[in-house]
PDB file of C-alpha atoms in Angstrom:
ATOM      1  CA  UNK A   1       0.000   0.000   0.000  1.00  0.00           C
ATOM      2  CA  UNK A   2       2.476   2.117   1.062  1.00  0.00           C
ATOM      3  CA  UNK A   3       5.096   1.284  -2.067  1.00  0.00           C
ATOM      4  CA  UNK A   4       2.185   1.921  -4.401  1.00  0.00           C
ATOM      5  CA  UNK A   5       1.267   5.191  -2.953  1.00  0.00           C
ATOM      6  CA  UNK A   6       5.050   6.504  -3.445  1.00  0.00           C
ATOM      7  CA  UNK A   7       5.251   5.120  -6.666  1.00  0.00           C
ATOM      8  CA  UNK A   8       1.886   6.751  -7.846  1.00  0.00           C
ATOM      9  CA  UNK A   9       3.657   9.929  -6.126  1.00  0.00           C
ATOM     10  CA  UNK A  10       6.373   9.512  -8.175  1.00  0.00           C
ATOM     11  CA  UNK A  11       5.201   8.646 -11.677  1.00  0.00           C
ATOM     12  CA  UNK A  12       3.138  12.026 -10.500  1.00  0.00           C
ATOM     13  CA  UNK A  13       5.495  14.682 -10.152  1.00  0.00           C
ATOM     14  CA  UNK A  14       7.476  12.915 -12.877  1.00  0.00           C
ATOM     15  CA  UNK A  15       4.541  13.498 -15.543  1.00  0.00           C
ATOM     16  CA  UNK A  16       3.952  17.066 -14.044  1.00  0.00           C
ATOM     17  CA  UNK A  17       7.659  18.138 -14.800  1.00  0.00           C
ATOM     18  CA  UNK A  18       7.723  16.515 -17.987  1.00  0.00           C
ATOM     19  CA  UNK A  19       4.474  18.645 -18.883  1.00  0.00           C
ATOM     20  CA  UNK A  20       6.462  21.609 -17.474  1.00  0.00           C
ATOM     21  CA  UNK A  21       9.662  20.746 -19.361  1.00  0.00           C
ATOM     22  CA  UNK A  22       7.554  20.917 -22.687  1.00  0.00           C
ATOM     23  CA  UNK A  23       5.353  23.837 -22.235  1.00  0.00           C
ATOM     24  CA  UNK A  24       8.418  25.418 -20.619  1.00  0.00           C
ATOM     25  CA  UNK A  25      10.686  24.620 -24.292  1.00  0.00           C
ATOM     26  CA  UNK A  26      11.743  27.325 -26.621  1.00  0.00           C
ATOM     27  CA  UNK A  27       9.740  27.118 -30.214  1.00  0.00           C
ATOM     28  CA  UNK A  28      11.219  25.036 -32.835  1.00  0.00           C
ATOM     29  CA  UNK A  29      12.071  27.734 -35.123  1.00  0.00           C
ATOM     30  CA  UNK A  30      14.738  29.179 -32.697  1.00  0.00           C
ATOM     31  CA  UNK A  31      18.052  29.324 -33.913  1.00  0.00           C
ATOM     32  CA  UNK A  32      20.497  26.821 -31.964  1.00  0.00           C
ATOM     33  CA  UNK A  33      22.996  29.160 -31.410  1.00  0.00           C
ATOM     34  CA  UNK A  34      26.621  28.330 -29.944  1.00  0.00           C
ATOM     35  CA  UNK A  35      28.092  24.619 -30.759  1.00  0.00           C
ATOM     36  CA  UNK A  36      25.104  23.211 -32.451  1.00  0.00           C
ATOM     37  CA  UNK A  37      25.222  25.717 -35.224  1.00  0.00           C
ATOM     38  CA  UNK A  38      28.348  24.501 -36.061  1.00  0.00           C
ATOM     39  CA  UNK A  39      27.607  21.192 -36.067  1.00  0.00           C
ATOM     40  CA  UNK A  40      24.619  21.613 -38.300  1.00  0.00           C
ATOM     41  CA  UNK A  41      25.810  24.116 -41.008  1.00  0.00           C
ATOM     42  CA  UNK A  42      29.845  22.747 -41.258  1.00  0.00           C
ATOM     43  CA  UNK A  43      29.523  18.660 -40.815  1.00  0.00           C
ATOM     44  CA  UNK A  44      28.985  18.094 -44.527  1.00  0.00           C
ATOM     45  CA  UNK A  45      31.497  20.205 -45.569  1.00  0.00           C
ATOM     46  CA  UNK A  46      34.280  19.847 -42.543  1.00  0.00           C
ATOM     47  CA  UNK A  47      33.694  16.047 -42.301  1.00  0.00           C
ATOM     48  CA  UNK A  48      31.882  14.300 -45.597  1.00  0.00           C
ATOM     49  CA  UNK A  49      29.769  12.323 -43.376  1.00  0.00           C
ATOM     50  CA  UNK A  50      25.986  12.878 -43.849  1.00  0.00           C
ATOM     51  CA  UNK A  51      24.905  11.421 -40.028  1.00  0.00           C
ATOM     52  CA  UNK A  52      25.565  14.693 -38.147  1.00  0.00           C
ATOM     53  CA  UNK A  53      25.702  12.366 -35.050  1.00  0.00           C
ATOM     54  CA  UNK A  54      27.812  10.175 -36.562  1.00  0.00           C
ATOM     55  CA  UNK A  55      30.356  12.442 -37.309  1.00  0.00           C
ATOM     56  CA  UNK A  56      29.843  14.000 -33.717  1.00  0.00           C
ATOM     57  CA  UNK A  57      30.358  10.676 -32.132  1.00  0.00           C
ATOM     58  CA  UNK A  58      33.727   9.707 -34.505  1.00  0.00           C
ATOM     59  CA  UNK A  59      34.941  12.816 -35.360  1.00  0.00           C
ATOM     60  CA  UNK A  60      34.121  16.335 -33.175  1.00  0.00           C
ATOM     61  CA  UNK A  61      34.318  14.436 -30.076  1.00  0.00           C
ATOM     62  CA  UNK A  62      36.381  11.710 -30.910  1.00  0.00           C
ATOM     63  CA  UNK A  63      38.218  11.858 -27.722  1.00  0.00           C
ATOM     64  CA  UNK A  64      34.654  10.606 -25.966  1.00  0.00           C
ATOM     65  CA  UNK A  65      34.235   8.125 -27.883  1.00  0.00           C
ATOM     66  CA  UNK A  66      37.593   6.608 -26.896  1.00  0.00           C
ATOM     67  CA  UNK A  67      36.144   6.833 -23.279  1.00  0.00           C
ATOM     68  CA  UNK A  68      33.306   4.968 -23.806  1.00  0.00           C
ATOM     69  CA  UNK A  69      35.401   2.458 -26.195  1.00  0.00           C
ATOM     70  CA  UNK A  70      37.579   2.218 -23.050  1.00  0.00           C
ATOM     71  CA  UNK A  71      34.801   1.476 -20.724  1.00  0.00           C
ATOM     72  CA  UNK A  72      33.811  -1.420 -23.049  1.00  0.00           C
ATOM     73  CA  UNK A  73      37.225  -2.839 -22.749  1.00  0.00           C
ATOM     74  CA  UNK A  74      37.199  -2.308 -18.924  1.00  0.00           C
ATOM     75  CA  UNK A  75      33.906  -3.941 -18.767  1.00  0.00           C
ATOM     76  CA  UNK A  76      34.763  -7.257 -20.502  1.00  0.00           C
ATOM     77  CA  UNK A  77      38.065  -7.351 -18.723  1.00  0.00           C
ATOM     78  CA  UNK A  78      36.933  -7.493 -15.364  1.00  0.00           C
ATOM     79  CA  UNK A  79      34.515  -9.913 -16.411  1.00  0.00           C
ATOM     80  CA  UNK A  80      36.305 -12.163 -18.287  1.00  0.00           C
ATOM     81  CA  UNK A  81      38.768 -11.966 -15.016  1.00  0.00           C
ATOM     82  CA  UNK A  82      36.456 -12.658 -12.238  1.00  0.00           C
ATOM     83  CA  UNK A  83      34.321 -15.445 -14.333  1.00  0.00           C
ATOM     84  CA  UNK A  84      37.091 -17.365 -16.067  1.00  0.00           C
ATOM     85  CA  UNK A  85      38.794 -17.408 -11.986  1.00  0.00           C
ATOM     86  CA  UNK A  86      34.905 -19.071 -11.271  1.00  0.00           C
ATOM     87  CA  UNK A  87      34.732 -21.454 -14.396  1.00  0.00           C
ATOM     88  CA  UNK A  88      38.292 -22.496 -14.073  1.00  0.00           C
ATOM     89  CA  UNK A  89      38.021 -23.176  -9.590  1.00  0.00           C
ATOM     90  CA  UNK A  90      34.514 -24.974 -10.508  1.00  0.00           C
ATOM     91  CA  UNK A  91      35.895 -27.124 -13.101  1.00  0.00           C
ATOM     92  CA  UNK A  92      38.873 -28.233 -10.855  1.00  0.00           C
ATOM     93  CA  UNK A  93      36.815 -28.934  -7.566  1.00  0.00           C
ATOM     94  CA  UNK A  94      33.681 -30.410 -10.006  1.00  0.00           C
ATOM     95  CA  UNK A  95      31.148 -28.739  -7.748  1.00  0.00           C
ATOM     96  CA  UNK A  96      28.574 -26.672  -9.626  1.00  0.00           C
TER      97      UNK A  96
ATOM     98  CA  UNK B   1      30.244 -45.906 -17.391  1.00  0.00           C
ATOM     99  CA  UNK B   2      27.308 -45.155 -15.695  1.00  0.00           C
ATOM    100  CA  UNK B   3      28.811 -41.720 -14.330  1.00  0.00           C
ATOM    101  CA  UNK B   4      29.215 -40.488 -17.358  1.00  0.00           C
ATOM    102  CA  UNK B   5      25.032 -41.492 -19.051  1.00  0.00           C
ATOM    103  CA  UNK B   6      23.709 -40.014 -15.575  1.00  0.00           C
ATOM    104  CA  UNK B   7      25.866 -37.122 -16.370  1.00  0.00           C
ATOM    105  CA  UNK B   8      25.149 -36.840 -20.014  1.00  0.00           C
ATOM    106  CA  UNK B   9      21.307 -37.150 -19.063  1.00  0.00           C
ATOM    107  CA  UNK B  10      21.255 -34.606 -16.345  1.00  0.00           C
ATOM    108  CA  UNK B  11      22.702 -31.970 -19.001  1.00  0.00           C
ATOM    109  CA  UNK B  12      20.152 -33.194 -21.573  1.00  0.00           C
ATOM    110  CA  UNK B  13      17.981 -32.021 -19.309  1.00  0.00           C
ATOM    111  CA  UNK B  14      18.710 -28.899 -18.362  1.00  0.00           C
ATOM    112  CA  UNK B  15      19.647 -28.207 -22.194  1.00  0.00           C
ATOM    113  CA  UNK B  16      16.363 -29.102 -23.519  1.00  0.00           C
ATOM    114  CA  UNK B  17      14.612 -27.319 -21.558  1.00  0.00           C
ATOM    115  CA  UNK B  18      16.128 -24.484 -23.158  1.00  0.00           C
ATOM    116  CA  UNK B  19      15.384 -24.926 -26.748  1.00  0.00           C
ATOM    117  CA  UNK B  20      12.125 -23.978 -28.252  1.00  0.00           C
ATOM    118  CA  UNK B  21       9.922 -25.448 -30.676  1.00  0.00           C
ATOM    119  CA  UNK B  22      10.056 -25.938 -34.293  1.00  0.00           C
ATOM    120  CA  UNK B  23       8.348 -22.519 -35.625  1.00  0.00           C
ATOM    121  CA  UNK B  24      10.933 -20.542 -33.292  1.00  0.00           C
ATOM    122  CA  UNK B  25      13.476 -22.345 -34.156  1.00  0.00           C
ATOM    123  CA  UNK B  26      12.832 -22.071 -38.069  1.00  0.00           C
ATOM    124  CA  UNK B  27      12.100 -18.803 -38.136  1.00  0.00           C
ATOM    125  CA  UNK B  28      15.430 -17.771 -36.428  1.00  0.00           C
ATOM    126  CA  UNK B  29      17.027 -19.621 -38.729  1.00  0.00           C
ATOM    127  CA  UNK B  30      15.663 -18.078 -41.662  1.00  0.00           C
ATOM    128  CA  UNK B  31      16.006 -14.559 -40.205  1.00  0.00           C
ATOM    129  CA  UNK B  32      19.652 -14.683 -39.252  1.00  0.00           C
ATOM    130  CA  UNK B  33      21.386 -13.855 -42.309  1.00  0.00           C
ATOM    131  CA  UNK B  34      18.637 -10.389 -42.466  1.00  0.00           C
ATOM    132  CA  UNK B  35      20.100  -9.619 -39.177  1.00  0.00           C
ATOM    133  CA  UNK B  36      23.511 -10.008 -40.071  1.00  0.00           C
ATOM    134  CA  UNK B  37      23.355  -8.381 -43.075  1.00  0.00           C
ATOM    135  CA  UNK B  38      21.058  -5.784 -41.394  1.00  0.00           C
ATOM    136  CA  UNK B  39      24.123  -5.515 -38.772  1.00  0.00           C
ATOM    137  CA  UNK B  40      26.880  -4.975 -41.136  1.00  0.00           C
ATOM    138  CA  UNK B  41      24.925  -2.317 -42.471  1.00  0.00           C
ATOM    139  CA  UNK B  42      24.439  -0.587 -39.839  1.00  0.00           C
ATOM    140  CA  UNK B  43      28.123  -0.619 -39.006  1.00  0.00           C
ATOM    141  CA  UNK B  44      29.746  -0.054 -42.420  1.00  0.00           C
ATOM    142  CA  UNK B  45      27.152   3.020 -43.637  1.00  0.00           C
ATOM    143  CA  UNK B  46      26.965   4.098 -40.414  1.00  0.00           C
ATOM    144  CA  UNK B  47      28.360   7.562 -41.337  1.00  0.00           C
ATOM    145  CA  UNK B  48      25.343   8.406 -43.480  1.00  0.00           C
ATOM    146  CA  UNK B  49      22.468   6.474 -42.659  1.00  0.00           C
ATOM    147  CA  UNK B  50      21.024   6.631 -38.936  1.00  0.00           C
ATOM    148  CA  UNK B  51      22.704   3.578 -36.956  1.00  0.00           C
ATOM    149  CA  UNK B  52      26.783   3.474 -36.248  1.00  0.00           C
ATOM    150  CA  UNK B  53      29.403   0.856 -34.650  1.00  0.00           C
ATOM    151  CA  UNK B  54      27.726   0.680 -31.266  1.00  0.00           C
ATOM    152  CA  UNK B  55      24.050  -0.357 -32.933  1.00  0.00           C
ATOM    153  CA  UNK B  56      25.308  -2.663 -35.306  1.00  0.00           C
ATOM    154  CA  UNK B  57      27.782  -4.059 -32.692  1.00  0.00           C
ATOM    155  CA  UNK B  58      25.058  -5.062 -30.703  1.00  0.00           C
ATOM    156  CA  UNK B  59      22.477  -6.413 -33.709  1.00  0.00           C
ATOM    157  CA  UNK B  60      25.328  -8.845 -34.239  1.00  0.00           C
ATOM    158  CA  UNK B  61      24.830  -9.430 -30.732  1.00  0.00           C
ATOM    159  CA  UNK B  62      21.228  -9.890 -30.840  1.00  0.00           C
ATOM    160  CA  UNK B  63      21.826 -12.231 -34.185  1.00  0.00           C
ATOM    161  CA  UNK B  64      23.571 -14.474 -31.811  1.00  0.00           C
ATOM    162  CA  UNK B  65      21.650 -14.370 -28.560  1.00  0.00           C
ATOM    163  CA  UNK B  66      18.441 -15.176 -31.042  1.00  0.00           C
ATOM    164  CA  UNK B  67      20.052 -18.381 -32.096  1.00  0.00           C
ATOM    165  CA  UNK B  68      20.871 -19.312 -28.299  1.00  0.00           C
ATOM    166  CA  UNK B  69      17.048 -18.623 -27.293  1.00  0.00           C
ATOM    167  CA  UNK B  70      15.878 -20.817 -29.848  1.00  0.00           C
ATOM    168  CA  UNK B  71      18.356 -23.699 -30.026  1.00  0.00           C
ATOM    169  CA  UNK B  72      19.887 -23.540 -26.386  1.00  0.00           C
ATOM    170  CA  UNK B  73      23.217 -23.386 -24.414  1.00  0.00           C
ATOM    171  CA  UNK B  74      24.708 -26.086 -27.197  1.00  0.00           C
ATOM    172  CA  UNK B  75      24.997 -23.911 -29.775  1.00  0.00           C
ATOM    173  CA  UNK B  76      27.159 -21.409 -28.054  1.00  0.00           C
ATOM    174  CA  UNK B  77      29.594 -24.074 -27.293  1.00  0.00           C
ATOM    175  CA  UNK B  78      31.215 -23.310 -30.955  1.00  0.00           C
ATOM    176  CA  UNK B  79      32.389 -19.688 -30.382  1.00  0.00           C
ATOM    177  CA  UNK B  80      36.002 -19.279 -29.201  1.00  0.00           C
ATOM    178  CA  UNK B  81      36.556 -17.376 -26.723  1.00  0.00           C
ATOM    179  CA  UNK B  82      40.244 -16.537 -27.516  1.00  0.00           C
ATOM    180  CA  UNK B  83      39.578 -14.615 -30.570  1.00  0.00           C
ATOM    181  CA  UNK B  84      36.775 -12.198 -29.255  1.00  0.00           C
ATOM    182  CA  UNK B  85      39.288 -11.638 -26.090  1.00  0.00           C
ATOM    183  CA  UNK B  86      41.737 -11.293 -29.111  1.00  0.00           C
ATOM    184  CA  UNK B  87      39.380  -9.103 -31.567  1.00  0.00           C
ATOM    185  CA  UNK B  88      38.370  -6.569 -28.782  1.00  0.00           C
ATOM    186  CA  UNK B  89      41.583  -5.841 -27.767  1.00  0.00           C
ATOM    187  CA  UNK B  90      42.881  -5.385 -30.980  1.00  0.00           C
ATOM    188  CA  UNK B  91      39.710  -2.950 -31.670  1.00  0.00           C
ATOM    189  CA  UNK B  92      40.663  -1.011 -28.724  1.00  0.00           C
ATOM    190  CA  UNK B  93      44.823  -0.784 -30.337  1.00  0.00           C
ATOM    191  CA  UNK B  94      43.104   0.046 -33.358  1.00  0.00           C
ATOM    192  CA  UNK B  95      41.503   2.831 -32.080  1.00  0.00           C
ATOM    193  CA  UNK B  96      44.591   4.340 -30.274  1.00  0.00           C
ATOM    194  CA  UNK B  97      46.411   3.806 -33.506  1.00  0.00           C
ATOM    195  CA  UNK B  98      44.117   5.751 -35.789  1.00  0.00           C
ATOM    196  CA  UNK B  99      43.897   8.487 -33.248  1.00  0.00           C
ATOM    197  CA  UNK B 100      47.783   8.830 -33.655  1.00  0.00           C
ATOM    198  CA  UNK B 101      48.196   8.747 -36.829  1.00  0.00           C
ATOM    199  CA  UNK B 102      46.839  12.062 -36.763  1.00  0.00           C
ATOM    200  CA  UNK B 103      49.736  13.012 -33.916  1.00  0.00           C
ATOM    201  CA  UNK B 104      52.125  11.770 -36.853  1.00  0.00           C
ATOM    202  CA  UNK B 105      50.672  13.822 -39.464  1.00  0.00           C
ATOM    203  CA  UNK B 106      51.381  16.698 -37.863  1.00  0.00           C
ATOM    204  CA  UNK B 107      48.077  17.826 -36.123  1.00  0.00           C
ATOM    205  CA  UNK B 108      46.162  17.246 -32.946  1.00  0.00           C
ATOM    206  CA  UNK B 109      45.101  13.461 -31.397  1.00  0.00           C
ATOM    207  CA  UNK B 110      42.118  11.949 -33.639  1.00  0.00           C
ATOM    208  CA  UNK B 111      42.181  14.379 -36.027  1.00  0.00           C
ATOM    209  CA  UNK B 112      40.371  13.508 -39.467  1.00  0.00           C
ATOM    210  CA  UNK B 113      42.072  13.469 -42.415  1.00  0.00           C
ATOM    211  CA  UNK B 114      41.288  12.314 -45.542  1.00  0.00           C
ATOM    212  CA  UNK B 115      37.933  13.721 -45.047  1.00  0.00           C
ATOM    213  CA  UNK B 116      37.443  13.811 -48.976  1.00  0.00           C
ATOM    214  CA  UNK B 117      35.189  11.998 -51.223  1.00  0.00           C
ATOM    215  CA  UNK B 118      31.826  13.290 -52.333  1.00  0.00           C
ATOM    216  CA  UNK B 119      29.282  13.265 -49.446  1.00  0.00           C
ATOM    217  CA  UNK B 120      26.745  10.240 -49.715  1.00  0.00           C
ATOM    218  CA  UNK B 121      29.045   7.598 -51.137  1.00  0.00           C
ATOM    219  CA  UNK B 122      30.005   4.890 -49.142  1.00  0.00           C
ATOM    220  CA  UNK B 123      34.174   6.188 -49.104  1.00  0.00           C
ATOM    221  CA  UNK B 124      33.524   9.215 -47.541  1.00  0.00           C
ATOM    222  CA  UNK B 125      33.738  10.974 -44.348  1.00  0.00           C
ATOM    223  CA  UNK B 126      37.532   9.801 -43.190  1.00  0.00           C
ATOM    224  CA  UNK B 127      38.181   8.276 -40.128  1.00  0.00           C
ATOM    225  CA  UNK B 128      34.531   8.614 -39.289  1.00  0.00           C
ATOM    226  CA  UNK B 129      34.149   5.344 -41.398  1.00  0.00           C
ATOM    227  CA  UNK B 130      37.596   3.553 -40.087  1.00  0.00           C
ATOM    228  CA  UNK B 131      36.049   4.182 -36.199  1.00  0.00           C
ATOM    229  CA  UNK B 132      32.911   3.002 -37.110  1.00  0.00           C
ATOM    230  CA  UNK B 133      34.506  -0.469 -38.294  1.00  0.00           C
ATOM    231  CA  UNK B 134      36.812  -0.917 -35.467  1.00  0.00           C
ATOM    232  CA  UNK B 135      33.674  -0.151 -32.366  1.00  0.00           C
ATOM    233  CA  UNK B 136      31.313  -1.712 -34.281  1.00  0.00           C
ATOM    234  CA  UNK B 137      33.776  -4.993 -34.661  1.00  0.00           C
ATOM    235  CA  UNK B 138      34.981  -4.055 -30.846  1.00  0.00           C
ATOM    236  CA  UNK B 139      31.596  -3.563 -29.202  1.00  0.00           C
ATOM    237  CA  UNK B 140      30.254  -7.152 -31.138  1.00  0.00           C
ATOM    238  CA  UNK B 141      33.301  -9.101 -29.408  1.00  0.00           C
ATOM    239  CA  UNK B 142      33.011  -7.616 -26.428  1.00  0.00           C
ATOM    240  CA  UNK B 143      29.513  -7.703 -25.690  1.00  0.00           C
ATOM    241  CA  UNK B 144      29.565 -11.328 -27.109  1.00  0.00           C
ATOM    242  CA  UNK B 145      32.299 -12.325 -24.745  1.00  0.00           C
ATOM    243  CA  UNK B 146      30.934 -10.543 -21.928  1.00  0.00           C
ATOM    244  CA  UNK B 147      27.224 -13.084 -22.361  1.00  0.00           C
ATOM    245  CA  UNK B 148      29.436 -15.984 -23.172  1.00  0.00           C
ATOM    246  CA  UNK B 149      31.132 -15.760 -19.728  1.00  0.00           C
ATOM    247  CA  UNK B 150      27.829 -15.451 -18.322  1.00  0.00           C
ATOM    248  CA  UNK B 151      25.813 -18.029 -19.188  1.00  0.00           C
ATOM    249  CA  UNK B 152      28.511 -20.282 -19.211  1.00  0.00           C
ATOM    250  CA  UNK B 153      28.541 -19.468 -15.373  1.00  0.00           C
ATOM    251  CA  UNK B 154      24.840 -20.162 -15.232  1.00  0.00           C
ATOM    252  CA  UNK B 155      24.878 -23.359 -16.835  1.00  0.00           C
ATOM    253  CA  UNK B 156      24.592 -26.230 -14.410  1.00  0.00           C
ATOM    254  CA  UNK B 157      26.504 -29.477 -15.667  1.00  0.00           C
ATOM    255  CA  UNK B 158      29.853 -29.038 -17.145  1.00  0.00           C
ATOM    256  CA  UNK B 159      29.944 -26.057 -20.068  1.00  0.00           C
ATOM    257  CA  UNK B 160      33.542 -26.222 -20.804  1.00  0.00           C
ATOM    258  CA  UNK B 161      33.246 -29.362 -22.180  1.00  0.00           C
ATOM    259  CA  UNK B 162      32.565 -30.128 -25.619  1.00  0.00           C
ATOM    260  CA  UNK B 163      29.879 -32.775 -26.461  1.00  0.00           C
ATOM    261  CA  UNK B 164      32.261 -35.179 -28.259  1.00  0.00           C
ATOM    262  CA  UNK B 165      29.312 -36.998 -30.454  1.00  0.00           C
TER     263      UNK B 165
END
């Protein structure tokens, strides 16, 4: 009773700033301004990629795409490392 | 002797409990070679369609993890894990590599040159294309390797081991 009651509170205040976000947004036909101009008048020309986020992902911000490339690598790393240590101990003492 | 049938009948069972029926497992077998096509495209036009290495990474993936919901933990036994520890490293060198070969030339870390070609065709776009390749190849052994391990833990019975027959 009580769960559902915060979670009805929740989803709530949730939909009410959502509504709020949206009524709250400048018009479509506003100019970007600042970075996202750039991206959107000079990624054709600058880069020869037609996916604007494409390019953004590979080529404006490269750098944070080798981040997330790293965290990948971390990721199956420290899995492979604890797992294979697991697969390897049950296989030796036969217990599953 | 009889170790090894109350063994071998024990992992029947938990393997065939796993593998679905005859429509599921016909129609993933007819649809895997639209997803894998569907997942190279992704990855290799990735600069100039919607999608990119990370999406088509993982509809390889999904290819995969299809063909293990329909046919169970036995078909998974045929995928080394070596070369996808080998193939994601390698992806992740790759990456480094290309990013200094713009040190080399002269400029600034992942910098993209040869940015030519007309925009549209498939050659365009630079190292946008080249870093596409590379994550989407990365992210596909990674992520494979990463479920591999996994429900090679969960499997009761002996997963290592190869059915010989």
């Amino acid at each position: 009773m009580m769960r559902t009651a915060v979670l009805l509170l929740t989803v709530l205040l949730l939909l009410v700033a959502l509504v709020w976000a949206f009524y709250e947004a400048p018009p479509l036909d506003t100019p970007l301004g600042g970075v996202a101009e750039i991206y959107n008048q000079q990624t054709v020309q600058e880069v020869g990629a037609t996916n604007v986020i494409s390019a953004i992902n590979f080529d404006w911000r490269a750098y944070d795409t080798l981040g997330e490339a790293t965290i990948l690598l971390t990721a199956v790393t420290g899995v492979t490392a604890i797992l294979r240590h697991y697969l390897h101990r049950r296989r030796e003492t036969g217990v599953s | 002797m009889i170790e090894t049938t109350q063994r071998r009948v024990r992992q029947r069972h938990t393997e065939s409990r796993a593998e679905m029926t005859l429509i599921v497992r016909t129609i993933i077998r007819a649809l895997l070679p639209v997803i894998l096509v569907f997942g190279v495209y992704l990855i290799s036009y990735g600069h100039l369609t919607p999608g990119g290495g990370f999406q088509g990474g993982m509809a390889l993936v999904g290819a995969v993890m299809s063909f293990y919901l329909a046919y169970g933990y036995e078909i998974l036994r045929r995928f080394p894990h070596e070369e996808l520890d080998l193939a994601e490293h390698i992806g992740a060198l790759a990456y480094l590599v290309i990013g200094l070969v713009g040190l080399f030339a002269g400029t600034v870390f992942l910098t993209n040159l040869f940015n030519g070609g007309t925009p549209g065709s498939l050659f365009s776009g630079g190292f946008v294309f080249l870093l596409n390749l590379i994550v989407g190849v990365k992210v596909a052994a990674g992520t494979l390797l990463v479920l591999l391990i996994l429900l090679a833990a969960l499997q009761k019975g002996e997963p290592w081991k190869r059915e010989s027959s």
